[in-house]
Coordinates of C-alpha atoms and ligand atoms in Angstrom, one line a residue:
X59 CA 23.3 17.9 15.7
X60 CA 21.1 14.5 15.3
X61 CA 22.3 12.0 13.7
X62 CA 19.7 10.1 10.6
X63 CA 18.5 7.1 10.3
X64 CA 16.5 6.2 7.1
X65 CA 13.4 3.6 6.8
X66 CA 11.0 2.5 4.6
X67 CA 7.8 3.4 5.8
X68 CA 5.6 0.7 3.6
X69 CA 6.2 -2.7 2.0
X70 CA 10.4 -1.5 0.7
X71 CA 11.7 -0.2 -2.2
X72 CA 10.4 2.9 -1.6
X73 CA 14.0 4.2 -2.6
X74 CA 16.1 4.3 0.5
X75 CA 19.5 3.7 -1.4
X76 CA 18.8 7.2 -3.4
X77 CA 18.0 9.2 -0.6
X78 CA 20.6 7.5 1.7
X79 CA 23.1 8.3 -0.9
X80 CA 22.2 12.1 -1.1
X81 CA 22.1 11.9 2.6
X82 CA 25.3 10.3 2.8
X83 CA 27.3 14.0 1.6
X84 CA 26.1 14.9 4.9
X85 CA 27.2 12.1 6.8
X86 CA 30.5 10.5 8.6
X87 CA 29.4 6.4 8.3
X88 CA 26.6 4.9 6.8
X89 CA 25.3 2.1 8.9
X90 CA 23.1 -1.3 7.7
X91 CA 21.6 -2.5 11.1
X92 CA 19.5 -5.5 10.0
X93 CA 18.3 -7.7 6.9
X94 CA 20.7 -9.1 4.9
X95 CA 21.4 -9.4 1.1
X96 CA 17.2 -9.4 0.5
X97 CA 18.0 -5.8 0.2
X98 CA 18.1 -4.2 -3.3
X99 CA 19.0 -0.7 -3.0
X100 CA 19.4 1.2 -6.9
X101 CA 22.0 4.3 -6.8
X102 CA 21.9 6.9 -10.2
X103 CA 24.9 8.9 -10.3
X104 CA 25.2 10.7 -13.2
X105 CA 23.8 8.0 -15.2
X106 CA 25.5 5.4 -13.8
X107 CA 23.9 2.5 -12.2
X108 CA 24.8 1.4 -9.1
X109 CA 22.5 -1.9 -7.4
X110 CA 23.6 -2.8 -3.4
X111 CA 22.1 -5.5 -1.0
X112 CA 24.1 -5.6 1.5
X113 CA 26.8 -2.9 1.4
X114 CA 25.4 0.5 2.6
X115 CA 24.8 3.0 0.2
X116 CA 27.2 5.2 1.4
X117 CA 30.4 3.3 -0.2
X118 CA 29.8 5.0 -3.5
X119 CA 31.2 8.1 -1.9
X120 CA 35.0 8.5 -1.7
X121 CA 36.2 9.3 2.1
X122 CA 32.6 7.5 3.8
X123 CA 33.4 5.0 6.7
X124 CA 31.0 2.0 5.3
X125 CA 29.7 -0.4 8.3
X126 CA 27.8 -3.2 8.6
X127 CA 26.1 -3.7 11.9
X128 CA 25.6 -6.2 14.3
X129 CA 21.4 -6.8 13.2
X130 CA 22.7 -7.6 9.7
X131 CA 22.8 -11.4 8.6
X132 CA 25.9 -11.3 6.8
X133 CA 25.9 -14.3 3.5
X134 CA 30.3 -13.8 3.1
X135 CA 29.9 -15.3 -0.8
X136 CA 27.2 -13.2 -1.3
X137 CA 29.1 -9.4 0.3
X138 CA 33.0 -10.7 -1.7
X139 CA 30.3 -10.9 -4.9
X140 CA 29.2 -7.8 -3.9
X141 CA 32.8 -5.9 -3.3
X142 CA 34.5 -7.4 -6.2
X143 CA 31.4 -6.2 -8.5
X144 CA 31.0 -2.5 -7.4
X145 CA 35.3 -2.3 -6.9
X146 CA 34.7 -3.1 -10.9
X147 CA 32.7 0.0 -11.6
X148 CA 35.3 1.8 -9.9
X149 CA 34.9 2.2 -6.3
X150 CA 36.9 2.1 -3.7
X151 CA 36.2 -0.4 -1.2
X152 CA 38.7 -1.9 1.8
X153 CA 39.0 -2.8 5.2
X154 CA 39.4 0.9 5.9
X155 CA 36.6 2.0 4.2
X156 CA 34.2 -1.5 5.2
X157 CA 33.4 -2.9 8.5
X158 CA 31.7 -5.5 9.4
X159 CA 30.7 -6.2 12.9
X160 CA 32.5 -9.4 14.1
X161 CA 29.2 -10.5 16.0
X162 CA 27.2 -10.7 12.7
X163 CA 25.3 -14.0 12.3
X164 CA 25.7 -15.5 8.9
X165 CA 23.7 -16.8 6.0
X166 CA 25.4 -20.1 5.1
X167 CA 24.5 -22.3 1.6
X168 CA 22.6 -24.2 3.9
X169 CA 20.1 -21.1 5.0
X170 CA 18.9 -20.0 1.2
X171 CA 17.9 -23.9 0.3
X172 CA 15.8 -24.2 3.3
X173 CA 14.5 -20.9 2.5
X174 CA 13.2 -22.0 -1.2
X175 CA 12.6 -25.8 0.1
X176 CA 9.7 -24.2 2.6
X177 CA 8.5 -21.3 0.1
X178 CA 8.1 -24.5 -2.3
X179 CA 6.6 -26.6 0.8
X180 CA 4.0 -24.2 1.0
X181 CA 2.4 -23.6 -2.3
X182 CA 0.1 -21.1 -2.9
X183 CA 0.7 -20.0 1.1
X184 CA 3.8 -19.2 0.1
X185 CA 5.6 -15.9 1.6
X186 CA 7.5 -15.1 -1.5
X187 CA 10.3 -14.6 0.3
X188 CA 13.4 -13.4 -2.1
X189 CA 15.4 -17.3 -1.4
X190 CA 18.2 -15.4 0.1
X191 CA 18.2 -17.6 3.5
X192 CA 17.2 -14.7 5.5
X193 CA 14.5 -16.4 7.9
X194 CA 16.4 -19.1 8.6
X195 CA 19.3 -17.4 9.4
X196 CA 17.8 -15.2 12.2
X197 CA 15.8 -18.3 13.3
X198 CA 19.5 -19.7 14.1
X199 CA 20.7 -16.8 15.9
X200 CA 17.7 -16.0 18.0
X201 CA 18.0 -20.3 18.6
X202 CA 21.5 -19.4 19.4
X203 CA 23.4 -22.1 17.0
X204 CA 24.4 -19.1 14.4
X205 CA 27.8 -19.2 13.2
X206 CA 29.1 -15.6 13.3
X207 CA 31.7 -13.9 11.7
X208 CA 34.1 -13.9 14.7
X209 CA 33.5 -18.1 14.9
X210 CA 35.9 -17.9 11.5
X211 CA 38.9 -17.0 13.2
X212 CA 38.3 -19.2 16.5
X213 CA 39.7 -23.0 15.5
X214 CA 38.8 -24.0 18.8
X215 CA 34.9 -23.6 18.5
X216 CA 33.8 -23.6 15.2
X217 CA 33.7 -27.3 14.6
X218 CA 32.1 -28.0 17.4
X219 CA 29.2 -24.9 16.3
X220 CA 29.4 -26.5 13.0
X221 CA 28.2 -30.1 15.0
X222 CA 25.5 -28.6 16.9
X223 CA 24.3 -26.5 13.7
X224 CA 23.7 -30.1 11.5
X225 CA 22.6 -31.3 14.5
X226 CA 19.4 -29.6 14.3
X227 CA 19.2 -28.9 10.5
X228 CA 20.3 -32.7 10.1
X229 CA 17.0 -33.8 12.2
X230 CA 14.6 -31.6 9.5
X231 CA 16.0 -33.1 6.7
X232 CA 16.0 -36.6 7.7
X233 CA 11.8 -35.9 8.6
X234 CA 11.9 -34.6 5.1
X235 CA 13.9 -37.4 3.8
X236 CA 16.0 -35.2 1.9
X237 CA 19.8 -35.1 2.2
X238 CA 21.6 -34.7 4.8
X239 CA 24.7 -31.9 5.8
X240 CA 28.5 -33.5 6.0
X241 CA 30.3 -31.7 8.9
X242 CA 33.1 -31.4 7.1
X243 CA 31.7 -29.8 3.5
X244 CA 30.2 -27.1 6.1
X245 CA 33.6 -26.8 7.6
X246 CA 35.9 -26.9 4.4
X247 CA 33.3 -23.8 2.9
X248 CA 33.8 -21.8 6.2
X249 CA 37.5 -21.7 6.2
X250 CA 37.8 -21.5 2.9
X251 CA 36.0 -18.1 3.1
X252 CA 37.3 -17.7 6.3
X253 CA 40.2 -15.7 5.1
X254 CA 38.7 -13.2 2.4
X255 CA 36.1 -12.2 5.4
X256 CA 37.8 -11.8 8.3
X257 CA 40.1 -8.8 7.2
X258 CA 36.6 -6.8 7.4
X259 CA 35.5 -7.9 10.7
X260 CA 35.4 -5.3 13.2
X261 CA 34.4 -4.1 16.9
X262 CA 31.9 -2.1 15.5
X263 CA 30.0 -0.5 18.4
X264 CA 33.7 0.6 19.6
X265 CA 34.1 2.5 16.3
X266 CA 30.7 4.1 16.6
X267 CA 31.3 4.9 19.8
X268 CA 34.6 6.6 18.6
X269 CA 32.9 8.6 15.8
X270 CA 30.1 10.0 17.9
X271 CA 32.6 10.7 20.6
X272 CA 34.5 13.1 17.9
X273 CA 31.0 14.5 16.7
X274 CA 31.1 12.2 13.5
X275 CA 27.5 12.2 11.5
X276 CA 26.2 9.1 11.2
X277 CA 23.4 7.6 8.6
X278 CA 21.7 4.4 9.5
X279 CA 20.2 2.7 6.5
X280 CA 17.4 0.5 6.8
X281 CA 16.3 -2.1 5.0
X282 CA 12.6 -3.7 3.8
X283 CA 10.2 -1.2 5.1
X284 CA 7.5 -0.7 7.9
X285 CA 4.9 -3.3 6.9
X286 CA 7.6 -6.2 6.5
X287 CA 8.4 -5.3 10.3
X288 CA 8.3 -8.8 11.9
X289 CA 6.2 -7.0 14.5
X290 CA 4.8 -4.3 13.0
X291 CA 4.3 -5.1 9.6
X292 CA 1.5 -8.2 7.7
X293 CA 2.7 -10.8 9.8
X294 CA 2.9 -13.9 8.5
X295 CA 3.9 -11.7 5.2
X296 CA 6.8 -10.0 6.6
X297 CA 10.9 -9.9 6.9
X298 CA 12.6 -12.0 9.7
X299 CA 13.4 -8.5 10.9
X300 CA 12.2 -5.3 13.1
X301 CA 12.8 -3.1 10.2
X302 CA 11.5 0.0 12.7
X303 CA 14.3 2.5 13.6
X304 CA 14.0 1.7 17.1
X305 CA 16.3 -1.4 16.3
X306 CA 19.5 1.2 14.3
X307 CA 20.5 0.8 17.8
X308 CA 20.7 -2.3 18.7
X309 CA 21.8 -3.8 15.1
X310 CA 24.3 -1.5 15.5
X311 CA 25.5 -1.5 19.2
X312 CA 24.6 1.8 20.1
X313 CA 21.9 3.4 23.1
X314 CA 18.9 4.4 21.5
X315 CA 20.2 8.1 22.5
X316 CA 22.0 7.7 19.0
X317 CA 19.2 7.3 16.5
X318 CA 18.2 10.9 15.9
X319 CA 15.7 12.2 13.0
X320 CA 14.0 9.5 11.4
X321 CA 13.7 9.8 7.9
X322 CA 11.0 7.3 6.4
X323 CA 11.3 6.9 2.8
X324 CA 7.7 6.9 1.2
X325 CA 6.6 6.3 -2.7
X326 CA 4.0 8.6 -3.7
X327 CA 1.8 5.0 -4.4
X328 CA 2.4 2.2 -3.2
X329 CA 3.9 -1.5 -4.3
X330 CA 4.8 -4.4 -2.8
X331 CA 6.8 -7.9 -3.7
X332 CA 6.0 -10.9 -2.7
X333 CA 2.3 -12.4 -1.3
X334 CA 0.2 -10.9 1.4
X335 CA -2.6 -8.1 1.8
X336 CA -2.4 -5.0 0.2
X337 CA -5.6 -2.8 1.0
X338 CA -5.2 -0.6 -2.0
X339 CA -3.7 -2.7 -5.3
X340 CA -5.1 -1.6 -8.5
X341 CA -5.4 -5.1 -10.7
X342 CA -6.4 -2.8 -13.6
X343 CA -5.0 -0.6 -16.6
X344 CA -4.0 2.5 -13.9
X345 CA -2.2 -0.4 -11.8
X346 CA -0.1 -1.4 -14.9
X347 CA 0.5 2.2 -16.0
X348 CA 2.2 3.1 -12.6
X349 CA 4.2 -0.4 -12.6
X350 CA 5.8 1.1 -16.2
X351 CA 6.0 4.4 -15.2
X352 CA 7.8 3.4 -12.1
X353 CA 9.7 0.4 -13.9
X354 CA 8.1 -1.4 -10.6
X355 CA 10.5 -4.6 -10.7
X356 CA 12.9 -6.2 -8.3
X357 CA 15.8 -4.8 -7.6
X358 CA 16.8 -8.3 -6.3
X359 CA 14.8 -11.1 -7.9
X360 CA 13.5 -9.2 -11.2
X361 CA 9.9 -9.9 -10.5
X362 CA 6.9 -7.7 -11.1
X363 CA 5.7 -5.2 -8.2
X364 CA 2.3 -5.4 -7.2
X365 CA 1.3 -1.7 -7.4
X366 CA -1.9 0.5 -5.5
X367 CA -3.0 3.8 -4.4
X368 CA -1.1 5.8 -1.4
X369 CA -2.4 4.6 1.5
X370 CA -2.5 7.5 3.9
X371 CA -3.7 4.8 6.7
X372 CA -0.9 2.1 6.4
X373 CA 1.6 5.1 6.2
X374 CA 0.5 7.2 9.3
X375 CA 0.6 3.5 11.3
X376 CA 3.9 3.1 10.3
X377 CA 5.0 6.8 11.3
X378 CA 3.8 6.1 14.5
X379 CA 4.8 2.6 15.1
X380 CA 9.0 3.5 13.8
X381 CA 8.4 6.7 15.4
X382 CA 9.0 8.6 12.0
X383 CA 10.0 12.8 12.4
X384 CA 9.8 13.5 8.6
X385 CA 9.5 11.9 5.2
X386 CA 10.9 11.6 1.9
X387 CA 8.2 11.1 -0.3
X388 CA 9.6 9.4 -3.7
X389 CA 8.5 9.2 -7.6
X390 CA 6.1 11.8 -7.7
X391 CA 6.9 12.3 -11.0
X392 CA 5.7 8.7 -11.8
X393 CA 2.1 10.3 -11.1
X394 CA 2.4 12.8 -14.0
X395 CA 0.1 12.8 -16.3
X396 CA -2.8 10.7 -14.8
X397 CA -6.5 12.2 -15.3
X398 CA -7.3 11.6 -11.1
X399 CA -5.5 10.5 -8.5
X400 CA -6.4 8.3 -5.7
X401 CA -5.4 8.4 -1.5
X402 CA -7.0 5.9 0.7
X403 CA -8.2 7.7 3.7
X404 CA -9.6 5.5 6.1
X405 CA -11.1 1.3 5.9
X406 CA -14.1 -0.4 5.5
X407 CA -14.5 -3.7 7.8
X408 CA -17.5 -5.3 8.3
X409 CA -19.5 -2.1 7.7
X410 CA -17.4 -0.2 10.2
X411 CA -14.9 2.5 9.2
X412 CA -11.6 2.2 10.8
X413 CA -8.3 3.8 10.8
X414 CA -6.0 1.6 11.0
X415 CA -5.0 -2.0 9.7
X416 CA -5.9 -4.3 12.5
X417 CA -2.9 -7.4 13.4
X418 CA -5.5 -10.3 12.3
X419 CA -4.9 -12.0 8.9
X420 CA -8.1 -12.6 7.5
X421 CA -9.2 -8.8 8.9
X422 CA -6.0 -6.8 7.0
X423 CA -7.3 -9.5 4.1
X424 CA -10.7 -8.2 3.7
X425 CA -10.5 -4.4 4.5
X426 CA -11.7 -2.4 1.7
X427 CA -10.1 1.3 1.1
X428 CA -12.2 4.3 1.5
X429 CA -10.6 7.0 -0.9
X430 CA -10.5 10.6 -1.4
X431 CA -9.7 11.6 -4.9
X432 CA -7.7 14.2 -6.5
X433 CA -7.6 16.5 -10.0
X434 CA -4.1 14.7 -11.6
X435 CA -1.7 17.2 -13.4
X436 CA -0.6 16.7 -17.2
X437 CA 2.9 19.1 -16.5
X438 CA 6.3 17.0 -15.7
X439 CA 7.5 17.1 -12.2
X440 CA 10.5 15.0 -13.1
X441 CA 13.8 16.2 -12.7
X442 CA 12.5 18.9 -10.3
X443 CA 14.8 20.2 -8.3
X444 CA 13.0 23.3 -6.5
X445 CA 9.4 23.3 -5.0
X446 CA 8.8 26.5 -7.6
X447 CA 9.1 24.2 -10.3
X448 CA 6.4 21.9 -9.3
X449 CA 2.3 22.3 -10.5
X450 CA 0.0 23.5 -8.1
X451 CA -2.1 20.4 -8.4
X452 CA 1.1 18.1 -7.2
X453 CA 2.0 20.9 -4.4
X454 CA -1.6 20.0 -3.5
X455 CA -1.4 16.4 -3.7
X456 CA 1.6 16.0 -1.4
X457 CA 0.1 18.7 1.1
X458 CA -2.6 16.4 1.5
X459 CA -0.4 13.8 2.2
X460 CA 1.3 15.4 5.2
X461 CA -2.0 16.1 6.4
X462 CA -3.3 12.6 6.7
X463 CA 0.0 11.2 7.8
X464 CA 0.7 13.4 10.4
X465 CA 4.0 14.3 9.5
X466 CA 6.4 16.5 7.3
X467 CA 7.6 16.0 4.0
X468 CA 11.3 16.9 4.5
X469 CA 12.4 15.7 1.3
X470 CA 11.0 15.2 -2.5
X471 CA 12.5 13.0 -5.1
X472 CA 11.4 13.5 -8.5
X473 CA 13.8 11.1 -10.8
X474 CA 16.3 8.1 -9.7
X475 CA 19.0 10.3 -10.1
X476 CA 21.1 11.4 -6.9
X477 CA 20.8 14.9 -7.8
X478 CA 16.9 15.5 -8.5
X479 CA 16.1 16.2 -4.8
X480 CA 14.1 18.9 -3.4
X481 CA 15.1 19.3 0.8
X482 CA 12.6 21.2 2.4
X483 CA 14.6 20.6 5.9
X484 CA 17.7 19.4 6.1
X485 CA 17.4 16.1 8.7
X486 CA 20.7 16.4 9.8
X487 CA 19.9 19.7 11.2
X488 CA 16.7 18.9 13.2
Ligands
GDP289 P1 15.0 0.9 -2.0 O1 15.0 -0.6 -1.9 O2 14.1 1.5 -1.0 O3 16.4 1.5 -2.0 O4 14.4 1.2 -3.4 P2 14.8 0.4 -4.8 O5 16.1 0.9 -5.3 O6 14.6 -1.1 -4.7 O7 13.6 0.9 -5.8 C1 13.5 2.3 -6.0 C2 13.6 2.5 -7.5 O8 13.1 3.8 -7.9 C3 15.0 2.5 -8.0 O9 15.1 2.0 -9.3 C4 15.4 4.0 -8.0 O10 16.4 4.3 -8.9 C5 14.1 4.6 -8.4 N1 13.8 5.9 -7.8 C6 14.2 6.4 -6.6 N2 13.6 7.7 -6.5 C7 13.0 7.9 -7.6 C8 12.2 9.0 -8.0 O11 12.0 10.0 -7.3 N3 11.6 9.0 -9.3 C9 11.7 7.9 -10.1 N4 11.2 7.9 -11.2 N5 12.5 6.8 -9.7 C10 13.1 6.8 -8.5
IMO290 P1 14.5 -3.2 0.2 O1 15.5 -2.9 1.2 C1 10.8 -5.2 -0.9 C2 10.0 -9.1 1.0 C3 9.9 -10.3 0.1 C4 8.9 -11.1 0.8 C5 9.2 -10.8 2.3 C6 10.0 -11.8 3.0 O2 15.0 -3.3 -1.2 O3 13.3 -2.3 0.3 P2 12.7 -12.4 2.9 O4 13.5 -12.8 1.8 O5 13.1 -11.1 3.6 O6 12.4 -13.5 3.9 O7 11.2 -12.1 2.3 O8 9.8 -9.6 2.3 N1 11.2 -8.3 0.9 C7 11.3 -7.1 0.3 N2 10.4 -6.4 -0.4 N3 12.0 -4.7 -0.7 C8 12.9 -5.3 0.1 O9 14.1 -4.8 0.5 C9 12.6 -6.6 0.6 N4 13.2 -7.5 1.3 C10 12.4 -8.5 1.5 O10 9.6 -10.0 -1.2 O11 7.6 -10.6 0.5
MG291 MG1 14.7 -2.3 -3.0

């Protein structure tokens, strides 16, 4: 029996926290293995609305181990905000039900303002990050002055971490001549937290190691999706992350044995947040009606999602590239009712037709989409919840799809809500 792990297989918010949630009645442990609190993952059960960033969408569930792994950059103000708002709407949520690995890096005050001092640095070159303080917080732990979450029990170091992590922020600042860190406003924040955090932290590759050992299921949740991969995605445009399911194991402290289907969550269109290339945007009426139909805005920091065609190209990379078994493909029913649909099948660049999006900027700037175009259908596909009840012209559509992209649809979503799921083959079982 293979355990899941579950990706987004274009720019995020393809709805991973939906499908993880169905998923997760499957499932032992949900795992988060990298990103942080950038993460915006909308739950619908029964109605009710449920919006994570950094817990894993498992924790909804009564009797689910919830952990966060290792990969995660862990922002403690930001997770208590978290616990204390979704413990409101009723759910459970303790150190027996929550982990958090103990050899997280975290995203300190300090992280976010450099995050929105750059983005502002940089004008219109600016990423469009979400300000969360999630690039510089992995460029601290990969520089190897991150605090992390075991630091805030051990006295006898964390000053000193505390000195050598001004040291270098201190240096930029001055260059910028903006203020500088006191040591001990740092310090006084840390322990101050100190105590609400640490009764989470855990030896989390231990407990993993416990629950496959008694043939637990586990679910690793990704966040951001294939083309914010930090490697694999439109670098400079990208997450501070590998967002790729080759890294559930290492964010999570497990061998790469342990990662078994992967389960890339797709939109039936695409969208993006944020700046950088995106081969098949529409910038027209169809582009706007998609971004209502969808209600295409951040989970995260409200703003509008730039929305475009399916791009069978962009997706197929990323199924190879994260090594993707199946997909989900999500919000087909946002595609009801238009006269045509359009796929993007291959790119133009410099008269050449190629099929795939090349690494260089200004060439994955100035590709131009070659597309194949389909009848729509005026019937409702929301709400389905059998592949009976769907019109031939959508059964056609998503067909096509698997063609192109080389893989399975194992799953259909036609609504937000945690129920309106179609599985064609159950992951777990693969
Ligand atoms: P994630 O970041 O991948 O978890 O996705 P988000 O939660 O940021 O965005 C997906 C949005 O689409 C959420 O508001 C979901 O409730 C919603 N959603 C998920 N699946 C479907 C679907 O099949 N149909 C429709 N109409 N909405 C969906
Ligand atoms: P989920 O998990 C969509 C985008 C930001 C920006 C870029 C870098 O909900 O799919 P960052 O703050 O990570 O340094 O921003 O990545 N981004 C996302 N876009 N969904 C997300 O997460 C995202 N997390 C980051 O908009 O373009
Ligand atoms: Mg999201």
């Amino acid at each position: 029996m293979a355990n899941v792990a579950v990706v987004g297989s274009q720019w995020g918010d393809e709805g991973k926290g939906k499908i993880v949630d169905w998923l997760s009645s499957r499932a032992d442990v949900v795992v988060r293995f990298q990103g942080g609190h950038n993460a915006g993952h909308t739950l619908v059960i029964n109605g009710v609305v449920y919006k994570l960033s950094l817990l894993p969408s498992g924790v909804v569930r009564p009797g689910k181990l919830s952990v966060i792994g290792n990969g995660v950059v862990v922002d403690p103000w930001a997770l208590l905000k978290e616990i204390a708002a979704i413990q409101e709407k009723g759910v459970e949520i303790t150190p027996d039900t929550l982990l958090v690995a103990e050899n997280c890096a975290l995203i300190l005050p300090l992280h976010s303002a450099v995050d929105k001092a750059r983005e502002e640095a940089r004008g219109v070159n600016k990423i469009g990050t979400t300000g969360r303080g999630i690039g510089p917080a992995y460029e601290d732990k990969v520089a190897r002055r991150a605090i992390r979450v075991c630091d805030l029990a051990d006295e006898a170091v964390l000053e000193h971490k505390v000195e050598q992590l001004l040291f270098h922020h201190n240096a930029l600042l001055r260059g910028l001549g903006a203020e500088e860190l006191a040591k001990d406003e740092v310090l006084a924040q840390l322990r101050e937290v100190a105590p609400k955090l640490l009764p989470y932290s855990a030896v989390v590759w231990k407990r993993l190691d416990e629950a496959r050992r008694q043939g637990k299921r586990i679910l690793f949740e990704g966040a951001q999706g294939a083309m914010l991969d930090v490697d694999h995605g439109t670098y400079p445009f990208v997450t501070s992350s590998n967002t790729v399911a080759g890294n559930a194991a290492a964010g999570s402290g497990m061998g790469p044995g342990a990662v078994g289907h992967v389960l890339g969550i797709t939109k039936a269109y695409t969208t993006r947040v944020g700046s950088g290339p995106f081969p098949t945007e529409l910038h027209d009426e169809i582009g706007d009606k998609i971004g209502q139909r969808g209600h295409e805005f951040g989970t995260v920091t409200g703003r509008k999602r730039r929305c475009g065609w399916f791009d069978a190209v962009m997706v197929r990379q990323a199924i190879k590239t994260g090594g993707i078994t199946g997909i989900a493909l999500t919000k087909l029913d946002v595609l009801d009712g238009f006269d045509e649909l359009k796929v993007c099948t291959g790119y133009k660049l410099n008269g050449e037709v190629i099929q795939h999006l090349p690494a260089g900027q200004t060439a994955q700037a100035q590709v131009e989409p070659i597309y194949e175009t389909f009848e729509g259908w005026s019937e409702s596909t929301q709400g389905a919840r059998s592949w009976a009840q769907l019109p031939a012209a959508a059964i056609k559509y998503v067909r096509r799809i698997e063609e192109l992209i080389e893989a399975p649809v194992t799953l259909l979503s036609t609504s937000p809500e945690r129920d309106d799921t179609i599985l064609m083959r159950d992951p777990f079982e693969d």
